[in-house]
Short mmCIF file of C-alpha atoms in Angstrom, two decimals:
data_model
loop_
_atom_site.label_atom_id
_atom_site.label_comp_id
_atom_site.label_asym_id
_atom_site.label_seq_id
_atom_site.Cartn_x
_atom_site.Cartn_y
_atom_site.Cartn_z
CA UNK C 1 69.07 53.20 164.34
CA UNK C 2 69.29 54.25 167.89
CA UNK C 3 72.12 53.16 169.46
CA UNK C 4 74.74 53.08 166.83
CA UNK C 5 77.95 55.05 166.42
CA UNK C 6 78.35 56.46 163.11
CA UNK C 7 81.75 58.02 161.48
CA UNK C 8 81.28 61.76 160.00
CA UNK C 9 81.06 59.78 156.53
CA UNK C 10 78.07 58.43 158.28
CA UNK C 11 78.67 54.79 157.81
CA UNK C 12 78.58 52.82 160.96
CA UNK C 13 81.89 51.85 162.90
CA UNK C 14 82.40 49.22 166.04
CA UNK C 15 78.85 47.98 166.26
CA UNK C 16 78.26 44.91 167.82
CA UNK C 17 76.35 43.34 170.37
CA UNK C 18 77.94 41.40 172.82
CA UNK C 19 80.35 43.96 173.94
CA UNK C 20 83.45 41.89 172.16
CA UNK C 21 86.81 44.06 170.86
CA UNK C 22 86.43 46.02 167.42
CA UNK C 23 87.72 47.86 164.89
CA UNK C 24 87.56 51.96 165.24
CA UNK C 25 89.13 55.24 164.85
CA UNK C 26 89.61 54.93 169.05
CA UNK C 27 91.59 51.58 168.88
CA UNK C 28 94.52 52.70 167.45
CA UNK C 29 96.56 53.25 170.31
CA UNK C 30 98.84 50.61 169.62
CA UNK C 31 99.79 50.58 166.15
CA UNK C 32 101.50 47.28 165.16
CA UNK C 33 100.86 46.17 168.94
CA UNK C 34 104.32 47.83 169.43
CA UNK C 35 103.24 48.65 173.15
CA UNK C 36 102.29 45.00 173.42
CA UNK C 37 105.55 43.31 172.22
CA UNK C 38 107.23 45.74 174.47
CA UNK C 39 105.64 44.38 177.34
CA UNK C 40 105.57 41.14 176.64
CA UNK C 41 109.06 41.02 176.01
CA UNK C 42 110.12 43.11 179.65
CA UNK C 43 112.41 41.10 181.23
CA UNK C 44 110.04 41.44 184.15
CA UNK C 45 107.68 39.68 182.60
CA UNK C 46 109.37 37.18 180.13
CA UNK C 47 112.34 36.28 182.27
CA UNK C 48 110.94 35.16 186.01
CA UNK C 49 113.52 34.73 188.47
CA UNK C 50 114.95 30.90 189.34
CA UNK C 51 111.80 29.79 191.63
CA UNK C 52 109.12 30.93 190.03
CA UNK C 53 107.57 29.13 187.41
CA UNK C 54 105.56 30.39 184.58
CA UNK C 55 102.18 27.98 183.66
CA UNK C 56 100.49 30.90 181.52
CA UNK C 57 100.97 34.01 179.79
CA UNK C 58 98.26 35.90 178.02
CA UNK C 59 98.87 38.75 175.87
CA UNK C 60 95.90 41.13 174.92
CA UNK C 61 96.34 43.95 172.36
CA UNK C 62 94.96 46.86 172.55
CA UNK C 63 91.22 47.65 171.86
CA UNK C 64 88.37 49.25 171.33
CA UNK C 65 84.71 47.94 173.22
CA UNK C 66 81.66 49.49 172.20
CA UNK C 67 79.78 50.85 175.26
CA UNK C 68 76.93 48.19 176.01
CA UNK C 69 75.00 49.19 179.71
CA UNK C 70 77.25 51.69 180.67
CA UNK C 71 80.84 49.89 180.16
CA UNK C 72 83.00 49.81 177.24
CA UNK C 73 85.80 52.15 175.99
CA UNK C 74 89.34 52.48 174.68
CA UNK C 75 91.97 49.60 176.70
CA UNK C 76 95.63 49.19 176.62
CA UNK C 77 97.67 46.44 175.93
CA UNK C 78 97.87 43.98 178.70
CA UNK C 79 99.92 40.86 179.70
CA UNK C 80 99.41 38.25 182.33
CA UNK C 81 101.95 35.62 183.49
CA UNK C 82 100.40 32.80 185.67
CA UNK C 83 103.21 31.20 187.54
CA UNK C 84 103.69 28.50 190.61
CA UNK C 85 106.01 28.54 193.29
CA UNK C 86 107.16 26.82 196.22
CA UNK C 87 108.91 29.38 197.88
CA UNK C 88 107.22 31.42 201.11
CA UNK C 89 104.90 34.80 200.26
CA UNK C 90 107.67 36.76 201.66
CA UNK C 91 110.49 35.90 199.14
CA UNK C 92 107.82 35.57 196.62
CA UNK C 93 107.04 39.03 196.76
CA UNK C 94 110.66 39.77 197.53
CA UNK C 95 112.18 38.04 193.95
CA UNK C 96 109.41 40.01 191.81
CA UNK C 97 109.98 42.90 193.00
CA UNK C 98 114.00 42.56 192.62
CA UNK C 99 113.43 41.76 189.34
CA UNK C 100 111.23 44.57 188.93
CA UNK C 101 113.73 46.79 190.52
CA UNK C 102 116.69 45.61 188.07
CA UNK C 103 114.41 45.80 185.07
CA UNK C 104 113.44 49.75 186.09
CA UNK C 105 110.27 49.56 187.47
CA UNK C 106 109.40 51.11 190.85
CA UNK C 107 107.29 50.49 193.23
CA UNK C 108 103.95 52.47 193.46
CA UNK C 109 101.83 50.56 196.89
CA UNK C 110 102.08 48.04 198.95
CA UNK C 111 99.41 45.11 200.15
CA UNK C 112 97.84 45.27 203.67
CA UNK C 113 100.93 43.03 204.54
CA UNK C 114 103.48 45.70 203.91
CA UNK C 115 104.99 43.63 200.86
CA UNK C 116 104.86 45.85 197.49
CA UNK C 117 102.71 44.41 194.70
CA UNK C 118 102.45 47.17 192.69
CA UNK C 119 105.13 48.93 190.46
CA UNK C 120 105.29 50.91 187.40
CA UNK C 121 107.88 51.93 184.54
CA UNK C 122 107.65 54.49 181.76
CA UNK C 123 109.61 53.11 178.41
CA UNK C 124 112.32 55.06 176.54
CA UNK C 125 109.16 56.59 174.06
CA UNK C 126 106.99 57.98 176.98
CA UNK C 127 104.21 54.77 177.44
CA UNK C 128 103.62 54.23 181.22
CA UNK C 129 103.03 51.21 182.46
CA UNK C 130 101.59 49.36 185.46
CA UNK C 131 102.67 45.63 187.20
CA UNK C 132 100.49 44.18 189.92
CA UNK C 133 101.04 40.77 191.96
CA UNK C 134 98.38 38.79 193.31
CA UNK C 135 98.69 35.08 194.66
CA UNK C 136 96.11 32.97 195.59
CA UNK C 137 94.86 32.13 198.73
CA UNK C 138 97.94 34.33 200.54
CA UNK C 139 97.40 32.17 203.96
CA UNK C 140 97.20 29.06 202.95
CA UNK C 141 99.36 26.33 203.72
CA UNK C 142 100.28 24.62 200.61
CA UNK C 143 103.37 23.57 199.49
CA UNK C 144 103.27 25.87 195.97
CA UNK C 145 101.81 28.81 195.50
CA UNK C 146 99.85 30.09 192.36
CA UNK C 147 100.28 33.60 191.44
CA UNK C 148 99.76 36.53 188.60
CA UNK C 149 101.40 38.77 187.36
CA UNK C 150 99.43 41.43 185.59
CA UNK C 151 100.89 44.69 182.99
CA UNK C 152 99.27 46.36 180.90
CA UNK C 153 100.12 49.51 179.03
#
């Protein structure tokens, strides 16, 4: 069957179709979703500061996706925290990344404002991780903001 990945035993592993997460020896990267609780649980992302406030949070564990057309492969765990605020882009930017500072994450780029939005931390056990702000619609006008914060590990 062209097409199909098969294990040395020769019995077929991660097949499917639509390009969805499986099971193989490559998604094992995150036993237990260890990596994943420990991200979801950084204070970075669990505890937003007073002004900021969280709508959504979407965990995804690690995985495996069978290459379909030229994409697929092995990806980390990943969080996302969906939040709303009222406060100006400036102090937006300002209280995640203090946060992100007391929390030991440091800052790895900055936007084409100048503000950081990027940051990164490597836990106690060696995992390195990455945190990126975006907010929507950065000129607008509107009295609350919507904005993401994305990890993954």
């Amino acid at each position: 069957m062209a097409g199909n990945r098969y294990s040395p035993a020769g019995t077929e592993t991660g097949r499917n179709s639509t390009s969805t997460p499986t099971s193989t020896p490559h998604s094992d990267s995150d036993p237990g979703d260890q990596k994943l609780h420990m991200l979801a649980a950084d204070p970075v992302m669990a505890d937003l500061p007073a002004g900021l406030v969280k709508t959504k949070e979407k965990d995804a564990p690690a995985h495996y996706e069978t290459p379909v057309f030229g994409s697929g492969g092995s990806f980390g765990a990943s969080v996302v925290v969906s939040f709303t605020s009222a406060a100006s882009l400036p102090d937006i930017y300002k209280m995640v990344g203090d946060n992100a500072a007391r929390n030991g994450w440091v800052g790895t780029a900055v936007d084409s404002t100048g503000m950081t939005d990027r940051w990164a931390k490597t836990y106690p056990e060696g995992s390195v991780s990455a945190l990126l702000l975006t907010c929507k619609d950065p000129s607008a006008t509107t009295s609350t903001r919507s904005c993401t914060l994305d990890g993954g590990i």
